[in-house]
Coordinates of C-alpha atoms in Angstrom, one line a residue:
Chain A
M23 CA 215.3 -154.2 -113.9
T24 CA 214.6 -157.2 -116.6
A25 CA 215.6 -156.1 -120.1
I26 CA 212.3 -156.3 -122.3
P27 CA 212.8 -157.2 -125.9
R28 CA 211.8 -154.6 -128.6
T29 CA 208.2 -154.0 -129.0
T30 CA 208.2 -152.1 -132.2
A31 CA 204.9 -153.2 -134.0
I32 CA 205.5 -154.9 -137.4
D33 CA 203.0 -155.3 -140.1
P34 CA 201.3 -158.7 -139.6
A35 CA 201.5 -159.7 -143.1
S36 CA 205.2 -160.1 -142.4
V37 CA 205.1 -162.3 -139.5
D38 CA 206.4 -165.6 -140.6
L39 CA 204.3 -168.2 -138.8
R40 CA 206.0 -171.1 -140.3
T41 CA 207.1 -174.1 -138.0
R42 CA 208.3 -177.5 -137.8
L43 CA 207.6 -180.5 -135.4
G44 CA 210.8 -182.7 -136.1
K45 CA 210.5 -183.3 -139.6
L46 CA 207.0 -182.2 -140.1
E47 CA 206.7 -179.0 -141.6
L48 CA 203.5 -176.9 -140.8
P49 CA 202.5 -173.4 -142.6
H50 CA 201.8 -172.1 -138.9
P51 CA 201.5 -173.6 -135.3
I52 CA 197.6 -174.0 -135.0
L53 CA 196.0 -177.3 -134.8
A54 CA 192.7 -178.7 -133.9
A55 CA 192.8 -181.0 -130.7
S56 CA 191.5 -184.7 -130.5
G57 CA 188.1 -185.2 -128.9
C58 CA 187.1 -181.7 -129.6
F59 CA 186.8 -181.9 -133.6
A60 CA 185.4 -185.0 -134.4
Y61 CA 186.7 -186.5 -137.7
G62 CA 186.7 -182.8 -139.3
Q63 CA 183.4 -182.8 -141.6
Q64 CA 181.1 -181.2 -139.0
F65 CA 183.0 -178.1 -138.9
A66 CA 183.0 -177.7 -142.7
D67 CA 179.7 -175.6 -142.2
F68 CA 181.2 -173.0 -140.0
M69 CA 184.8 -172.5 -141.4
D70 CA 187.6 -173.3 -144.0
L71 CA 189.2 -176.3 -142.7
R72 CA 192.2 -175.7 -145.2
R73 CA 193.2 -172.5 -143.0
L74 CA 194.2 -174.9 -140.2
A75 CA 197.9 -176.3 -140.3
G76 CA 196.3 -179.7 -139.4
L77 CA 193.8 -181.5 -137.0
S78 CA 193.8 -184.6 -134.7
T79 CA 191.0 -186.9 -134.8
K80 CA 188.6 -188.2 -132.4
G81 CA 190.7 -191.1 -130.8
I82 CA 190.7 -194.3 -132.9
S83 CA 190.4 -197.8 -131.6
P84 CA 190.9 -201.2 -133.6
K85 CA 186.9 -201.8 -133.2
P86 CA 184.5 -199.6 -132.9
R87 CA 183.3 -198.3 -129.1
F88 CA 179.9 -196.8 -127.7
G89 CA 180.4 -194.1 -125.3
N90 CA 179.9 -194.2 -121.5
P91 CA 176.3 -193.5 -119.8
L92 CA 175.2 -190.0 -119.4
P93 CA 175.6 -187.5 -118.0
R94 CA 179.0 -187.2 -119.8
I95 CA 179.8 -183.5 -119.6
C96 CA 179.5 -180.6 -117.2
E97 CA 180.7 -177.3 -117.2
T98 CA 183.0 -176.1 -114.3
S99 CA 184.9 -172.8 -113.6
S100 CA 186.9 -171.7 -116.6
G101 CA 186.6 -175.1 -118.2
M102 CA 184.4 -178.6 -118.4
L103 CA 184.8 -182.1 -117.5
N104 CA 183.8 -184.8 -119.5
S105 CA 183.7 -188.7 -119.7
I106 CA 182.5 -189.2 -123.3
G107 CA 184.3 -193.0 -123.3
L108 CA 186.2 -192.9 -126.3
E109 CA 183.5 -193.6 -128.4
N110 CA 184.6 -194.0 -132.0
V111 CA 183.9 -195.4 -135.4
G112 CA 186.9 -197.8 -135.3
A113 CA 190.0 -198.2 -137.4
E114 CA 188.3 -199.8 -140.5
A115 CA 185.8 -197.3 -140.8
F116 CA 187.7 -194.5 -139.8
L117 CA 190.1 -195.4 -142.8
A118 CA 187.1 -196.4 -145.3
E119 CA 184.8 -193.5 -144.3
K120 CA 186.5 -190.7 -142.8
L121 CA 189.9 -190.4 -144.1
P122 CA 189.0 -189.6 -147.6
F123 CA 187.6 -186.2 -146.7
L124 CA 190.5 -185.6 -144.3
A125 CA 193.1 -186.5 -147.0
E126 CA 191.2 -183.9 -149.5
L127 CA 192.0 -181.1 -147.1
G128 CA 195.8 -180.7 -148.0
I129 CA 196.5 -180.1 -144.2
S130 CA 198.5 -182.2 -141.8
V131 CA 196.1 -185.1 -140.5
W132 CA 197.1 -186.5 -137.1
V133 CA 195.0 -189.8 -136.0
N134 CA 195.0 -189.9 -132.4
F135 CA 194.5 -193.5 -131.5
F136 CA 194.7 -196.0 -128.6
G137 CA 193.8 -199.7 -127.6
E138 CA 192.3 -201.1 -124.4
D139 CA 195.3 -203.4 -123.8
F140 CA 199.0 -203.6 -125.1
A141 CA 198.4 -205.9 -128.2
S142 CA 195.2 -203.7 -129.4
Y143 CA 197.4 -200.4 -129.2
V144 CA 200.0 -202.3 -131.4
E145 CA 197.3 -203.5 -133.5
C146 CA 195.6 -200.1 -134.0
A147 CA 199.1 -198.5 -135.3
R148 CA 199.2 -201.4 -137.5
L149 CA 195.9 -201.0 -139.1
L150 CA 196.5 -197.1 -139.8
E151 CA 199.7 -197.5 -141.2
A152 CA 197.5 -198.4 -144.1
G153 CA 196.5 -194.7 -144.2
R154 CA 200.3 -193.7 -144.9
G155 CA 200.3 -191.9 -148.2
H156 CA 196.6 -191.9 -148.3
G157 CA 196.3 -188.8 -146.0
I158 CA 197.6 -189.7 -142.8
D159 CA 200.7 -187.7 -141.6
V160 CA 201.3 -188.5 -138.0
L161 CA 199.8 -191.2 -135.4
E162 CA 199.1 -189.5 -132.1
M163 CA 199.2 -192.1 -129.6
N164 CA 196.9 -191.3 -126.7
I165 CA 198.3 -193.4 -123.4
S166 CA 196.6 -190.7 -121.3
C167 CA 192.8 -190.6 -121.5
P168 CA 191.4 -191.1 -118.0
N169 CA 188.1 -192.7 -119.2
I170 CA 189.5 -196.1 -120.0
K171 CA 189.7 -199.1 -117.6
K172 CA 191.4 -202.3 -117.9
G173 CA 194.5 -201.4 -116.5
G174 CA 195.0 -198.6 -119.0
I175 CA 196.4 -196.2 -116.4
E176 CA 199.9 -197.6 -116.3
F177 CA 200.3 -196.9 -120.1
G178 CA 200.4 -193.3 -119.2
T179 CA 201.9 -193.3 -115.9
V180 CA 204.8 -195.9 -115.6
P181 CA 207.5 -194.8 -117.9
E182 CA 209.0 -198.3 -118.5
V183 CA 205.5 -199.4 -119.6
A184 CA 205.3 -196.5 -122.0
H185 CA 208.7 -196.9 -123.3
R186 CA 207.8 -200.7 -124.4
L187 CA 204.5 -199.5 -125.7
T188 CA 205.7 -196.8 -127.6
R189 CA 208.7 -198.9 -129.1
A190 CA 206.2 -201.8 -130.0
C191 CA 204.2 -199.4 -131.8
V192 CA 207.0 -197.5 -133.8
E193 CA 208.0 -200.8 -135.0
V194 CA 204.7 -201.7 -136.9
T195 CA 204.6 -198.3 -138.6
D196 CA 206.6 -195.7 -140.8
L197 CA 204.4 -192.7 -139.7
P198 CA 205.6 -190.4 -137.0
I199 CA 204.1 -191.2 -133.5
V200 CA 203.7 -188.2 -131.2
V201 CA 202.7 -189.5 -127.9
K202 CA 200.0 -187.5 -126.0
L203 CA 200.8 -187.4 -122.4
T204 CA 198.8 -187.3 -119.2
P205 CA 199.2 -184.5 -116.6
N206 CA 198.1 -186.9 -114.1
V207 CA 201.8 -188.0 -113.0
A208 CA 204.3 -187.0 -110.6
D209 CA 207.1 -186.5 -113.1
V210 CA 206.0 -185.5 -116.6
V211 CA 209.8 -185.3 -117.8
A212 CA 210.4 -189.1 -116.9
M213 CA 207.5 -190.0 -119.2
A214 CA 208.5 -187.7 -122.2
D215 CA 212.0 -189.2 -121.7
A216 CA 210.9 -192.6 -121.7
V217 CA 209.0 -192.5 -125.0
A218 CA 211.4 -190.3 -126.8
Q219 CA 214.0 -193.0 -126.0
A220 CA 211.5 -195.4 -127.6
G221 CA 211.4 -193.6 -130.9
A222 CA 208.6 -191.2 -130.3
A223 CA 208.7 -188.1 -132.9
G224 CA 207.4 -185.8 -130.2
V225 CA 205.2 -185.5 -127.2
S226 CA 201.6 -183.8 -127.1
L227 CA 201.2 -182.0 -123.7
I228 CA 198.6 -182.1 -121.9
N229 CA 195.6 -184.3 -121.8
T230 CA 192.9 -183.4 -119.4
L231 CA 193.5 -183.4 -115.6
T232 CA 191.3 -186.0 -113.7
G233 CA 188.8 -184.1 -111.9
M234 CA 185.1 -184.3 -110.3
A235 CA 182.1 -182.1 -109.7
I236 CA 179.1 -182.8 -107.5
D237 CA 175.4 -181.6 -107.5
V238 CA 174.8 -180.9 -104.0
R239 CA 170.9 -180.9 -104.4
T240 CA 170.8 -184.4 -105.5
R241 CA 174.1 -185.7 -103.8
R242 CA 175.3 -187.2 -106.9
P243 CA 178.4 -186.9 -109.1
R244 CA 177.7 -184.6 -112.2
I245 CA 179.2 -186.9 -114.4
A246 CA 178.1 -190.8 -114.3
T247 CA 181.7 -191.9 -113.9
M248 CA 182.2 -190.0 -111.0
Y249 CA 185.4 -188.5 -112.4
G250 CA 186.3 -186.8 -115.6
G251 CA 188.7 -185.3 -117.5
L252 CA 189.0 -181.5 -116.9
S253 CA 189.7 -179.3 -119.9
G254 CA 189.5 -175.5 -120.7
P255 CA 191.4 -172.4 -119.4
A256 CA 191.3 -173.8 -115.9
I257 CA 194.2 -176.2 -116.9
K258 CA 196.4 -173.7 -118.9
P259 CA 198.9 -173.0 -116.1
V260 CA 199.5 -176.6 -115.5
A261 CA 199.9 -177.4 -119.1
L262 CA 202.3 -174.5 -119.6
R263 CA 204.5 -175.6 -116.6
M264 CA 204.5 -179.2 -118.0
V265 CA 205.6 -177.9 -121.5
H266 CA 208.4 -176.0 -120.0
Q267 CA 209.6 -178.8 -118.1
V268 CA 209.9 -180.9 -120.8
A269 CA 211.2 -178.7 -123.1
T270 CA 213.9 -177.5 -120.9
A271 CA 214.9 -181.1 -119.9
L272 CA 214.8 -182.5 -123.5
P273 CA 215.4 -179.8 -125.8
Q274 CA 215.7 -182.1 -128.9
L275 CA 212.2 -183.3 -128.2
P276 CA 209.6 -181.6 -130.2
I277 CA 206.5 -180.6 -128.3
C278 CA 202.7 -180.1 -129.4
G279 CA 201.3 -177.9 -126.7
M280 CA 197.7 -177.7 -125.3
G281 CA 195.5 -176.9 -122.6
G282 CA 193.0 -174.2 -122.3
I283 CA 194.0 -172.2 -125.4
L284 CA 191.1 -169.6 -126.3
G285 CA 193.0 -166.9 -128.0
G286 CA 196.2 -165.9 -130.0
E287 CA 198.2 -164.9 -126.6
D288 CA 197.5 -168.3 -125.1
A289 CA 199.1 -169.8 -128.3
L290 CA 202.1 -167.5 -128.0
E291 CA 202.5 -168.5 -124.3
F292 CA 202.6 -172.2 -125.3
I293 CA 205.1 -171.5 -127.9
M294 CA 207.5 -169.3 -125.7
A295 CA 207.5 -172.1 -123.2
G296 CA 208.8 -174.5 -125.8
A297 CA 205.8 -175.9 -127.9
C298 CA 206.5 -175.8 -131.6
C299 CA 202.9 -176.1 -132.4
V300 CA 199.6 -176.0 -130.6
Q301 CA 196.0 -177.7 -130.3
V302 CA 193.1 -175.9 -129.9
G303 CA 190.5 -178.2 -128.2
T304 CA 187.6 -177.0 -125.7
A305 CA 187.2 -173.7 -127.4
N306 CA 185.9 -175.1 -130.6
F307 CA 182.7 -175.6 -128.4
A308 CA 182.5 -172.4 -127.8
R309 CA 182.6 -171.4 -131.2
P310 CA 183.4 -173.6 -133.9
D311 CA 185.8 -171.5 -135.7
A312 CA 188.0 -170.9 -132.5
A313 CA 191.2 -172.4 -134.0
L314 CA 191.0 -169.7 -136.8
V315 CA 190.5 -167.0 -134.3
V316 CA 193.4 -168.3 -132.4
L317 CA 195.4 -168.0 -135.6
D318 CA 194.2 -164.5 -136.7
E319 CA 194.8 -163.3 -133.1
L320 CA 198.3 -164.9 -132.8
R321 CA 199.5 -163.2 -136.0
A322 CA 198.0 -160.1 -134.8
R323 CA 199.8 -160.4 -131.2
M324 CA 203.1 -161.4 -132.8
A325 CA 203.1 -158.2 -134.9
D326 CA 202.2 -155.9 -131.9
L327 CA 205.0 -157.4 -130.2
G328 CA 207.7 -157.1 -132.9
I329 CA 208.1 -160.7 -133.3
G330 CA 209.1 -161.6 -136.8
S331 CA 208.9 -165.2 -136.7
V332 CA 207.6 -168.3 -134.6
S333 CA 210.9 -169.7 -134.9
E334 CA 212.7 -166.9 -132.8
V335 CA 210.4 -167.3 -129.8
V336 CA 209.9 -171.2 -129.6
G337 CA 211.0 -171.9 -126.0
C338 CA 212.7 -168.3 -125.7
I339 CA 211.6 -167.4 -122.2
R340 CA 214.3 -167.1 -119.7
P341 CA 214.2 -166.8 -115.8
L342 CA 213.6 -163.6 -114.1
P343 CA 216.9 -161.9 -113.0
P344 CA 218.1 -162.4 -109.5
E345 CA 217.2 -159.7 -106.8
A346 CA 219.8 -157.5 -106.0
P347 CA 221.7 -158.5 -103.1
R348 CA 220.7 -157.0 -99.8
V349 CA 223.0 -154.7 -97.7
D350 CA 222.0 -154.6 -94.2
P351 CA 223.9 -151.5 -92.5
A352 CA 223.4 -152.9 -89.1
G353 CA 225.0 -156.0 -90.1
Chain B
M18 CA 161.6 -185.0 -139.6
T19 CA 163.6 -182.6 -142.0
A20 CA 166.3 -180.3 -141.7
L21 CA 166.4 -177.5 -144.1
A22 CA 168.9 -174.7 -143.8
L23 CA 172.5 -175.4 -143.4
P24 CA 173.5 -174.1 -140.1
S25 CA 176.1 -171.2 -139.7
Q26 CA 177.9 -169.2 -137.0
F27 CA 177.4 -165.8 -136.8
S28 CA 177.4 -162.7 -134.6
A29 CA 173.9 -161.1 -133.4
R30 CA 172.7 -158.3 -131.2
V31 CA 169.6 -158.3 -128.9
D32 CA 167.3 -156.1 -130.4
V33 CA 164.3 -156.9 -127.6
N34 CA 164.5 -158.1 -124.4
R35 CA 160.9 -158.9 -123.3
S36 CA 159.8 -160.1 -119.8
L37 CA 156.6 -162.1 -119.9
G38 CA 156.3 -162.6 -116.2
G39 CA 156.7 -165.7 -114.1
G40 CA 160.4 -165.3 -114.8
Y41 CA 160.0 -165.9 -118.6
V42 CA 161.8 -163.8 -121.2
V43 CA 161.8 -163.4 -124.8
L44 CA 165.1 -162.4 -126.6
E45 CA 164.9 -161.2 -129.8
F46 CA 168.0 -161.1 -132.2
S47 CA 169.1 -159.8 -135.3
G48 CA 172.4 -160.8 -137.2
V49 CA 175.1 -158.3 -137.8
S50 CA 177.6 -158.4 -140.7
G51 CA 175.2 -160.6 -142.7
G52 CA 174.9 -163.1 -140.3
A53 CA 171.2 -164.8 -140.5
L54 CA 169.7 -168.0 -139.3
G55 CA 167.7 -168.9 -142.3
E56 CA 164.7 -171.2 -142.2
V57 CA 164.1 -173.0 -139.2
V58 CA 162.1 -176.3 -138.7
A59 CA 159.9 -176.5 -135.3
G60 CA 162.1 -178.1 -132.8
Q61 CA 165.6 -176.9 -134.2
F62 CA 167.8 -175.0 -131.8
V63 CA 170.4 -172.4 -131.8
M64 CA 173.8 -172.3 -129.6
L65 CA 174.0 -168.9 -128.0
R66 CA 176.9 -167.3 -126.3
G67 CA 177.2 -163.9 -125.0
E68 CA 180.6 -162.0 -124.3
W69 CA 181.3 -164.2 -121.3
G70 CA 185.1 -164.0 -121.2
R71 CA 186.9 -167.1 -120.1
E72 CA 184.7 -167.9 -116.9
L73 CA 181.9 -169.5 -118.6
L74 CA 182.8 -171.4 -121.7
N75 CA 180.1 -173.3 -123.5
P76 CA 177.2 -171.9 -125.4
R77 CA 173.7 -172.6 -124.4
A78 CA 171.1 -174.3 -126.5
F79 CA 167.9 -172.8 -127.3
S80 CA 164.9 -173.9 -129.2
V81 CA 163.8 -171.3 -131.8
L82 CA 160.7 -169.3 -130.9
W83 CA 160.5 -167.9 -134.3
S84 CA 162.8 -166.6 -137.1
E85 CA 161.9 -164.4 -139.9
P86 CA 163.5 -164.3 -143.5
D87 CA 165.6 -161.1 -142.8
G88 CA 167.3 -163.0 -140.4
R89 CA 165.9 -162.0 -137.1
F90 CA 164.7 -164.8 -134.5
A91 CA 163.8 -165.3 -130.9
V92 CA 164.1 -167.8 -128.2
L93 CA 162.2 -168.1 -125.1
L94 CA 164.0 -168.6 -121.6
K95 CA 164.3 -168.4 -117.9
A96 CA 167.1 -167.8 -115.5
Y97 CA 168.2 -171.2 -114.4
G98 CA 172.2 -171.4 -114.1
Q99 CA 174.8 -168.8 -114.9
G100 CA 174.7 -168.8 -118.8
T101 CA 170.7 -168.3 -118.6
S102 CA 171.2 -165.7 -115.7
R103 CA 173.6 -163.5 -117.9
L104 CA 171.4 -163.9 -121.2
V105 CA 168.1 -162.9 -119.3
A106 CA 170.1 -160.0 -118.2
S107 CA 171.1 -159.0 -121.8
P108 CA 170.8 -155.4 -122.5
V109 CA 169.5 -154.4 -125.9
G110 CA 172.5 -154.0 -128.1
A111 CA 174.5 -156.8 -126.5
R112 CA 176.4 -159.3 -128.8
V113 CA 175.9 -163.0 -128.9
T114 CA 177.8 -165.7 -131.1
V115 CA 174.9 -167.8 -132.6
T116 CA 175.5 -171.2 -134.2
G117 CA 172.3 -172.5 -135.8
P118 CA 169.8 -173.8 -136.9
L119 CA 171.0 -177.2 -135.4
G120 CA 169.2 -180.5 -135.0
R121 CA 166.2 -182.1 -136.5
G122 CA 162.9 -180.7 -136.0
F123 CA 159.2 -182.0 -135.8
R124 CA 157.5 -183.0 -139.2
P125 CA 154.8 -180.7 -140.0
T126 CA 151.4 -181.9 -140.1
D127 CA 150.0 -183.5 -143.1
G128 CA 146.5 -182.6 -142.5
A129 CA 145.1 -186.2 -142.1
V130 CA 146.3 -186.5 -138.5
T131 CA 145.5 -184.0 -135.5
Q132 CA 148.8 -183.0 -133.8
L133 CA 148.5 -182.7 -130.1
L134 CA 150.9 -180.4 -128.9
V135 CA 152.0 -181.2 -125.4
A136 CA 153.9 -178.2 -123.6
G137 CA 155.3 -177.4 -120.2
G138 CA 157.8 -174.5 -119.0
V139 CA 160.6 -173.5 -121.3
G140 CA 159.7 -176.2 -123.4
L141 CA 156.8 -174.1 -125.2
P142 CA 159.0 -172.9 -128.3
P143 CA 159.0 -175.7 -130.7
L144 CA 155.3 -176.3 -130.4
H145 CA 154.9 -172.5 -130.5
L146 CA 156.6 -172.5 -133.9
Q147 CA 155.2 -175.8 -135.1
A148 CA 151.5 -173.9 -134.3
R149 CA 152.6 -170.9 -135.9
Q150 CA 153.8 -172.6 -139.2
A151 CA 150.6 -174.6 -139.4
S152 CA 148.4 -171.5 -138.8
A153 CA 150.7 -170.0 -141.7
R154 CA 149.6 -172.9 -144.1
G155 CA 145.8 -172.8 -142.8
Q156 CA 146.2 -175.9 -141.0
A157 CA 146.0 -174.6 -137.3
A158 CA 142.5 -176.6 -137.0
R159 CA 144.5 -179.8 -137.1
L160 CA 146.8 -178.8 -134.0
E161 CA 145.6 -178.7 -130.6
L162 CA 147.7 -177.3 -127.4
F163 CA 148.1 -179.1 -124.2
Y164 CA 149.9 -176.6 -121.9
G165 CA 150.6 -177.1 -118.3
G166 CA 152.5 -175.3 -115.6
R167 CA 152.8 -174.7 -111.9
D168 CA 150.2 -171.6 -111.7
R169 CA 149.0 -168.8 -114.0
D170 CA 152.3 -167.2 -114.3
D171 CA 153.7 -170.3 -115.8
L172 CA 151.4 -170.6 -118.8
V173 CA 152.8 -167.9 -121.3
L174 CA 152.1 -166.5 -124.9
L175 CA 148.6 -168.0 -124.9
G176 CA 147.2 -165.2 -127.0
D177 CA 149.2 -166.2 -130.0
F178 CA 147.5 -169.6 -130.1
E179 CA 144.5 -168.0 -129.7
A180 CA 145.1 -165.5 -132.6
W181 CA 146.3 -168.6 -134.7
G182 CA 143.0 -170.4 -133.9
V183 CA 144.6 -173.5 -132.1
R184 CA 142.2 -174.9 -129.5
S185 CA 144.0 -174.9 -126.1
V186 CA 143.7 -177.0 -123.1
L187 CA 145.3 -175.8 -120.1
A188 CA 146.2 -177.2 -116.6
T189 CA 147.9 -175.9 -113.5
E190 CA 149.2 -177.6 -110.4
D191 CA 147.3 -174.8 -108.3
G192 CA 144.2 -174.8 -110.4
S193 CA 144.4 -171.0 -111.1
V194 CA 143.7 -171.6 -114.9
G195 CA 142.4 -174.6 -116.6
A196 CA 142.3 -177.9 -115.0
R197 CA 144.0 -178.5 -111.5
G198 CA 146.8 -180.9 -111.7
F199 CA 149.2 -182.3 -114.8
V200 CA 148.1 -181.4 -118.2
T201 CA 148.8 -185.1 -119.0
A202 CA 145.3 -185.9 -117.6
P203 CA 143.2 -184.2 -120.1
L204 CA 145.8 -185.4 -122.8
E205 CA 145.1 -189.1 -121.8
Q206 CA 141.2 -188.1 -122.1
R207 CA 141.9 -186.6 -125.5
L208 CA 143.3 -189.9 -126.7
V209 CA 140.5 -192.1 -125.2
D210 CA 138.0 -189.8 -127.0
A211 CA 140.1 -189.9 -130.1
R212 CA 140.3 -193.9 -130.1
A213 CA 136.4 -194.0 -129.6
A214 CA 135.7 -191.5 -132.6
G215 CA 138.5 -193.3 -134.9
E216 CA 140.3 -190.0 -134.9
A217 CA 144.1 -190.3 -136.1
V218 CA 146.2 -188.4 -133.5
E219 CA 149.7 -188.1 -132.7
I220 CA 151.7 -186.3 -129.9
L221 CA 154.2 -183.9 -130.3
S222 CA 155.9 -182.9 -126.6
C223 CA 158.7 -180.8 -125.5
G224 CA 159.0 -179.8 -121.4
P225 CA 160.6 -180.7 -118.2
T226 CA 161.9 -184.3 -118.5
P227 CA 159.6 -185.8 -116.0
M228 CA 156.4 -184.4 -118.2
L229 CA 158.1 -185.8 -121.2
A230 CA 158.4 -189.3 -119.5
A231 CA 154.9 -189.3 -118.4
V232 CA 153.8 -188.2 -122.2
R233 CA 156.1 -191.1 -123.5
H234 CA 154.4 -193.5 -121.2
I235 CA 150.7 -192.2 -122.2
G236 CA 151.8 -192.5 -125.8
L237 CA 153.0 -196.1 -125.6
R238 CA 150.1 -197.2 -123.7
H239 CA 147.6 -195.8 -126.1
D240 CA 149.7 -196.6 -129.3
V241 CA 149.8 -193.1 -130.3
P242 CA 153.0 -191.9 -132.6
T243 CA 154.6 -189.7 -130.0
W244 CA 157.5 -187.2 -130.6
L245 CA 159.6 -186.0 -127.9
C246 CA 162.0 -182.7 -128.0
L247 CA 164.8 -183.6 -125.6
E248 CA 167.3 -181.4 -123.9
E249 CA 170.5 -182.7 -122.6
E250 CA 173.6 -181.0 -121.7
M251 CA 175.7 -180.3 -124.5
A252 CA 179.1 -178.4 -125.1
C253 CA 178.9 -177.9 -129.1
G254 CA 175.5 -178.4 -130.5
F255 CA 176.6 -180.1 -133.6
G256 CA 177.8 -183.7 -133.0
V257 CA 181.3 -183.2 -131.9
C258 CA 181.5 -183.4 -128.3
L259 CA 179.4 -186.4 -128.0
G260 CA 178.1 -185.3 -124.4
C261 CA 174.2 -185.1 -125.3
A262 CA 174.0 -188.8 -125.7
V263 CA 170.3 -190.0 -125.2
P264 CA 169.9 -193.8 -124.6
V265 CA 168.2 -195.4 -127.4
H266 CA 166.7 -199.0 -128.1
G267 CA 168.5 -200.6 -131.4
A268 CA 171.7 -201.5 -132.8
R269 CA 173.7 -198.4 -130.8
P270 CA 173.1 -197.8 -127.1
Y271 CA 173.1 -194.0 -127.7
Q272 CA 172.1 -191.3 -130.1
Y273 CA 172.8 -187.7 -130.0
C274 CA 170.4 -185.1 -128.7
C275 CA 172.1 -182.3 -130.9
S276 CA 172.7 -184.3 -134.0
D277 CA 170.2 -187.1 -134.1
G278 CA 167.5 -185.1 -132.3
P279 CA 166.4 -183.2 -130.5
V280 CA 163.3 -184.6 -131.5
F281 CA 163.0 -188.6 -130.8
E282 CA 160.1 -190.8 -131.4
A283 CA 158.9 -192.0 -127.8
K284 CA 159.3 -195.8 -128.5
Q285 CA 162.8 -195.4 -129.6
V286 CA 164.0 -193.9 -126.2
R287 CA 165.3 -196.2 -123.8
W288 CA 164.0 -194.6 -120.8
P289 CA 162.5 -196.6 -117.5

């Protein structure tokens, strides 16, 4: 039989939620995810943003971008598809108009960024470097959005290309770069290894899975671009598998986990799979204070299970023990 | 267009689940643990999500039918998909998470212009609330309702407009009530008459998209200020997911139904 760890409940107030992603220290593991939190301001009506460990902004490109035609979203079983089209205000407007609000919060500010080609990725990292010391703590490099054309797919799927791109961006900024990887690859460990070798401070796992939904009445796709990114609890098992694969193969590489986290137990699963922090995404649409619900539930669940600190359970899972050997009396 | 109360997120319970026939249901809610909706402008909406577990994620958007200072409010709905079907089946006492009031509503009548309220289907609530609020200010005579549906059962809450003293022009496709056909026919005649009389009018409309498209064309053709309360699929309701894009003319190709609207001026909307 499997040995089950002690489950004597402890006082929730005594649970030590502190964690770290490389050199970055966080008061607890719960951040809000890129694309699901805009630039933060909209949430101030509904929650105390300062209770978050941090947030990752909407993806920023060097120039502003308008989004895709509609419909852009549709709900699917335990998830949703989106093809927003990386709409954003652009790096210059972000630094001038959005960053000051975020800098005041005193939480870890991750700026998700991307380019439309190799050069514009590097340009974006260089532009955002100006926010170092003015509120930006981490650059989260998005090499994985399914909703960009112009050959962008190879940034996230060819290890050598990802390596070169990461290295080029690391060279133009002193901010730590966490690379957000796509699950739409055969070997996520090879991708993680490639960006780690290039100087990434960590990886975010995972972005959306490419998917599709059809309206059989109209015989049309339910989003205008035909395919979109699937998020929500439907993708959580895939995300956990990838976090665990990377954590196992590359134990020194810090991982921020995400994909369908709705509650505290989801977050704890990611942590046990090997993530040192997590992001809450699609759940923010279900209720604006979702990330704080996850935080409160995580503390309560850990206390129930007698887990005194996050650090003691990061990557703690072990395989099930082998079966007893079979004895065949007739043999 | 104005937006008054800051939105909040709160828990509410179903106080009343009232069937109006024809599949229409009014759900009345009251906030729990101090939650309240606050003052609502006609056209503003709430996002509602029941205790739906993990299968059905996103809340659903509903225009507010009425709200009271004590925090009670109501919406009108019909079962259409999974979310609305579950809400329609909500027993008294069921809990929902509410976010609102959201969006920018209609502007109130200034008394000098007659507002023609053009409604269809579950698009009635913002116009119903506009009439309720105008009536409370003693301006019901400045409003006229043009209300269309498939049949008799498709026209609901008519007694309210009568009680407020708002003149109603009805149309049904089967001719069971009012004029036979679409309500846009009597609307267009009303615009012709207004022009002949030199009367200032504007159109406020909410209903099925084909109806709004027709109302938009009529408003543009007669050069009458026309305001459309739109609906698009939305995940959040407050300007974050960027799912509910509305194609518009101007410097940007899209605005957002939830945060720039849901009320848009017809000439601004980039429809065929």
